[in-house]
Amino acid sequence: MSTERRARGTSLFAQGEPMIWLTGGGLALALVMIVGLLLLVVLQGVATLWPVPVVQAELADGRRVMGEVTREELYRPTPESSPVRRRLLRTGNFELTGEHFQWVSDADLRSETRPPWALVLERMAWGRFYGTPKAFLVDGQPAASDPESAWALYLRHHGAVRRKLREQQDLETHAIGRVNRKMENARLAARAAGLKHGTDSGAHREAAARFAEAEQKGQAEYRAIRARIEEINRDNARCRLVLAAADGREQAIALADIVRACAPNRMGLAAKARVYASRWLEFLTGAPREANSEGGVFPALFGTALMTVVMSLAVVPFGVMAALYLREYAKAGPMVSAVRIAINNLAGVPSIVFGVFGLGFFCYIVGGWMDQTFYAANLPNPTFGKGGLLWSALTLALMTLPVVIVATEESLAAVPNSMREGSYACGAGKWQTIRRIVLPRALPGIMTGMILAMARGAGEVAPLMLVGAVKLAPELPVDAVAPFLHPERSFMHLGFHIFDLGFQSPNSEAAKPMVFTTTLLLIALIFLLNLLAVVLRARLRKKFVTGAF
């Protein structure tokens, strides 16, 4: 019997069944971890913006707090006591209490209610405010003195106030920006003429006269814009909503400072869905506020997508050319082997090293030379001699170059030699064969390399912290001003935004939910970019590969 068991065990190992179970188990474990991570991000990210009820808790010491429950846990007040539940309430009202969150323990809880008129105000500054409406003021005089009338007047006036506020923001960012840009361009033109022709030349005097004229005209336009902004400020300051906090203190808040207000305890499912959709719309299309812990992430979303596209446009041509030379032209030998070893080693270099290289080479050396040669009038303020979109894309292109080279080489090697020989037999030259026979059939593999490069480059953060990504970029790298694309500008990135929210936010508790939502958005963006590349690769494979049979 023992001999039979040994024979059976030897047979199982000889057939490889244990290894099948081992490899299958490894695959299952990897899938569970990936699905678990994605499920956590999706559930946390999707639920972040959903309106939740507002509770008012009266504590044993007589204090009252009002807010939204963000999480709960069990703890032991003393080592000998039984576990007690405590909840973290987002209480807001920072200007009154000096804190945004407060723990409430069931052991200290006397009573708990959900006031029907409890409002949640999302504001431009100071975070959220929780309270019940007491009055609505117009020019300092009460126009309503009960919650229902005050809320009705708020709904009537808030839309018009927000429209005027958007007009004010447009004037402050775009109109004043255009005036400043005209004056700055005229000043730089005068300085450039002085550097090129001398300060005593006629060209410099003409440029200085144009600058004086532009400055005079710009000051007049600036005064008119400021007058309109002050008029809007006066109109928006007329209406205020008075709210009473849980402790009885009242606060009059200008409608212009309120981004959104809702009464979650009075809302049904449809009303909550409208608030949820409104928050998502702001999150996807708005600019961040409150140290990036609130508002939208559109600048970071746009900057991530644009940087990834520019990086792909830079890395694919160079990677394909390098792979073509190594596979089709270079003769096998020690030098080619050393180059391939260097490429493989380059893929293992930490990303922060590429950031240091990009800062030193692209920003300081290349950018400094460009500033001295083409933008001398702008100095000492650097134009390209600092971090920007272009240098970030080139740094990540260099980091992902080995991925494209290896994938392209493998796809070139997969093209049958018989197709090359048939092309040569028909009289085609080397380059004609590569361009018309080899490259079209290798395009799906090249696209695979580009997909892998995009997936890695879009999620990198460490190099970007040195060569262009910033916490807040007031101007996008693309706008309506010639030359429309501004590669020298710094930009926001979703990966850096997540890092900033998670580790550098002054209001870390409020930023934690936004970390999951921003992570979900980054994953979705990478998925969409990769999906576009996969669809293109499938079409190329269908056109060239299946057409060969």
Coordinates of N, CA and C in Angstrom, one line a residue, residues 136-140 153 157-158 161 234-241 253-257:
F136 N -33.9 86.4 7.1 CA -33.3 86.7 5.8 C -33.2 88.2 5.8
L137 N -32.0 88.8 5.6 CA -31.8 90.2 5.7 C -31.6 90.8 4.3
V138 N -32.2 91.9 4.0 CA -31.9 92.7 2.8 C -31.6 94.1 3.2
D139 N -30.3 94.5 2.9 CA -29.8 95.8 3.3 C -29.8 95.9 4.8
G140 N -29.6 94.8 5.5 CA -29.5 94.9 6.9 C -30.9 94.8 7.6
L153 N -36.9 82.8 0.6 CA -36.2 84.0 0.0 C -34.8 83.6 -0.4
H157 N -33.3 84.2 -4.3 CA -32.3 85.2 -4.6 C -30.9 84.5 -4.9
H158 N -30.7 83.3 -4.4 CA -29.4 82.8 -4.5 C -28.9 82.6 -5.9
V161 N -27.6 85.9 -7.3 CA -26.4 86.3 -6.7 C -25.2 85.4 -7.2
R234 N -21.2 95.2 -3.9 CA -22.2 95.9 -3.2 C -23.6 95.2 -3.3
D235 N -23.9 94.8 -4.6 CA -25.2 94.1 -4.8 C -25.3 92.8 -4.1
N236 N -24.2 92.0 -4.1 CA -24.2 90.7 -3.5 C -24.2 90.8 -2.0
A237 N -23.7 91.9 -1.4 CA -23.6 92.0 0.0 C -25.0 92.4 0.6
R238 N -25.9 92.7 -0.2 CA -27.2 93.2 0.3 C -28.0 92.1 1.0
C239 N -27.9 90.9 0.5 CA -28.7 89.7 1.0 C -27.9 88.8 1.9
R240 N -28.4 88.6 3.1 CA -27.7 87.7 4.0 C -28.7 86.7 4.6
L241 N -28.3 85.5 4.9 CA -29.1 84.5 5.5 C -28.6 84.3 7.0
I253 N -24.7 85.2 7.1 CA -23.8 84.8 6.0 C -24.3 85.4 4.7
A254 N -23.4 86.0 4.0 CA -23.8 86.6 2.7 C -24.1 85.5 1.7
L255 N -25.1 85.7 0.8 CA -25.5 84.7 -0.2 C -24.3 84.5 -1.2
A256 N -23.5 85.5 -1.4 CA -22.4 85.3 -2.3 C -21.4 84.3 -1.8
D257 N -21.3 84.1 -0.5 CA -20.4 83.2 0.1 C -20.9 81.7 0.2

